[in-house]
Amino acid sequence: MTEDDLRKLLNPQQFQAAVSTEGPLLVFAGAGSGKTRVITYRTAHLVKGRGVAPWRVMCVTFTNKAAGEMRERLTSVLGERSARDLWIATFHATGAKLLRRYHEHVGLTQSFTIFDDTDQRSVVNRVLEDLGLDDKKIAPKDVLSAIDRAKQDLRSPLDLAEAAETEHEARIAEVYANYEHRMRAANAVDFGDLLYKLAELLETDEFVRTELQARFEYLMVDEFQDTNAAQYRIVRRLVGEKKNICVVGDDDQAIYRWRGADSRNIEYFTKDFPDAKVVKLEQNYRSTRNILEAANAVIARLGRREKKQLFTTNGDGAKIDLLACRDEREEAQRIADGVRLAVRQGVARKEIAVFYRIHAQSRPIEEALRAANVPYTIVGGQRFFERAEVKDVLSYMRLAQNPNDDVSLLRVINTPTRGLGKTSVDRLIGHARVRSSTLWKLIASGDYPEEIAGAARNRFKDFWAVVCELRKASLASPASPADLAVEVLERSGYKAMLQADKSLEAQGRWENLQELVGSMRDYEREAENSSLSDYLERVTLDQTESTEGEDPASRDVVSLMSVHSAKGLEFEQVFVSGMEDGMFPYKGLNVGADPEEMDEERRLAYVAITRARKKLTMSYATFRQLFGQTKVQPASRFLLELPDEVVSVPVRRPRLSSPSMDGPRGPFGASSTPRASTGPRVVYDRESSYDHRDEPHRDDAESGPRAASGHDDAAGFQRGMRVKHAKFGLGRVELVEAGGEVKLTVYFPALGQSKRVLADFVQPV
């Protein structure tokens, strides 16, 4: 594909990114700016225009959907053969593929198993039991989070042990060490290992690093702002001497800090590659001008960002509707009415989405949609491969490939029931602990503890025979995943168990298993070289993705989802609910102590706004009942920042008039559970409210926050002033930063250190 071809297909900035193939390149791709198009044509230009062999190009993405879309586009441009030779995969799929290739270098066999979240929890539970630790004092969930964070930061159990400052931290490090021992014995890795072990391999094994650098001459990384420490170090080590690396991202859409993403990797990239060329994609092809002006207004107040301004030639479009509601029930009803109106006006239901900040907000919206007879789906609900019967069959299949997988073995050893009680299984587990052996090795060798009676031994032997038959079937050439699944259903007794149960639940479970076999048949038809190990790997890796990028458009239903789940999606009409300070931005977080939390909330609002193509509606309620409490919260600061010319009505700040005499009084002088007939009358008064748009606006977003002098006043705070924080106690202001959000650096004697906090969360004393 020549440069002349690209000029006809791309705008000037996209063209510049596509033809800048040599040396490091950083592309800031604003929302809806066509970044996938740029990556596609840049790759096509390398292969067709520059004559680069396809197998020398690696494209790394974050979701299977993104990888599939990219491959599909490149197939149409390059042809199936060339596209097939390109390396296009997610980070985790890349890790799995390379670890299987270099398995001996990391102490694994090629048939290693990838444990999902449920499997990991099972391992941690067994470790806690082995160590005699109370899971109420050391929660498995907390242990797994600590292990995941450690692997993201490339920290070993020894690193955690040496850094431990409390007994609790030392215990977690001990569990981590024992967890790793069990994983090795099971010939298994978890999702974190796919990155951790690959990063470690690339940093310590010069042979592997050199070989991969020689193979992949050109490297491209999508959604670079979402990379964590391990992913960045993998990317850094894959770059060869020519430094032909292109990273594409948008710091304004960095919303996954809570799961380890570090948007500072963009800064690290510019330091590691100081000669990197920078291209900004700012023309938006998705949304109308009013929607983009709203997004620009919200994100412009971000403390630290690369300065960008989205623009479009799509026209002004409809103004943004702001729904001021009394409570969450009225809000839900008005959203349902809006959805029905949109459908009557010809908008397809699959082109309508309702967003909320936290999942707990969905209940009244679901009730209103059901009452209005509007079909909907919850994006991010239980997935097909998380259903119990599906996981059971997959566990049998994993055992056929790797019988030392104790987690899979324990899941199905008595499913369907074969008379093996918990006591017998627990005795075998204890014996395996003493022998430092896997359960399969004990069963296969007949090494049982004396306490296990002959009848139980025979049942263990029956189970061993079933798995042996399945292993034999799995070694057939070529092994068919679908055929093996059918064998599992027959030989394990699962089919007979469900068919003997005449309940509707059993019928539904059987239908799910038929769907599972059907999905395997589809895989076998589509995959170039289908195999059992590849299928099991794909299924497990699908679960590494968040709901980001999940496509709800397969059915014509309205989509309900959290804003995090909306990343990577777009809809003709979007409703964003719960736009109140305290809900969005969500102050259930530690936003007062950590300004970065508030910055992420702002980026999250930007993502929500930019999902809409033609119509955006944002709603807020005076009263909101959530988690059993009724709260009165003002309209979100993000709404107050919207320019007047892009909204249909001004944002109205609620204030409460005299409460009604009937009904119990709540903590705000109102009924604790507001009803239409009781509680205060709501009067909306914009002028009497503090308007965040009156704050000083920073013109140059690249310069960072301004530091106020000792005599400057920012929201009433001055250097040297004594203040009180609800969590940190009394302190003295050392620095005042005036910007979209006033931020203070405060020294807290009780902590013995300074903290950077939002001014909203301290009081002068």
Short mmCIF file of N, CA and C in Angstrom, two decimals, residues 590 593 724-729 748 751 761:
data_model
loop_
_atom_site.label_atom_id
_atom_site.label_comp_id
_atom_site.label_asym_id
_atom_site.label_seq_id
_atom_site.Cartn_x
_atom_site.Cartn_y
_atom_site.Cartn_z
N ASN A 590 -11.43 6.51 47.91
CA ASN A 590 -10.60 7.32 48.80
C ASN A 590 -10.19 8.60 48.08
N ALA A 593 -8.21 11.51 50.00
CA ALA A 593 -6.80 11.31 50.32
C ALA A 593 -5.95 11.14 49.07
N LYS A 724 -8.19 20.21 59.14
CA LYS A 724 -8.51 18.90 59.71
C LYS A 724 -9.05 17.99 58.62
N HIS A 725 -8.55 16.76 58.58
CA HIS A 725 -8.99 15.74 57.63
C HIS A 725 -9.65 14.61 58.42
N ALA A 726 -10.78 14.10 57.92
CA ALA A 726 -11.54 13.09 58.65
C ALA A 726 -10.72 11.85 58.96
N LYS A 727 -9.79 11.49 58.08
CA LYS A 727 -9.02 10.27 58.26
C LYS A 727 -7.65 10.54 58.87
N PHE A 728 -6.99 11.63 58.45
CA PHE A 728 -5.60 11.86 58.86
C PHE A 728 -5.46 12.82 60.04
N GLY A 729 -6.56 13.44 60.44
CA GLY A 729 -6.52 14.33 61.60
C GLY A 729 -6.06 15.73 61.26
N PHE A 748 0.73 16.03 58.08
CA PHE A 748 -0.07 15.51 59.18
C PHE A 748 0.86 14.92 60.23
N LEU A 751 0.68 11.23 61.13
CA LEU A 751 1.25 10.30 60.15
C LEU A 751 2.76 10.41 60.06
N PHE A 761 -11.99 17.91 51.02
CA PHE A 761 -12.02 16.92 52.09
C PHE A 761 -11.29 17.36 53.35
#
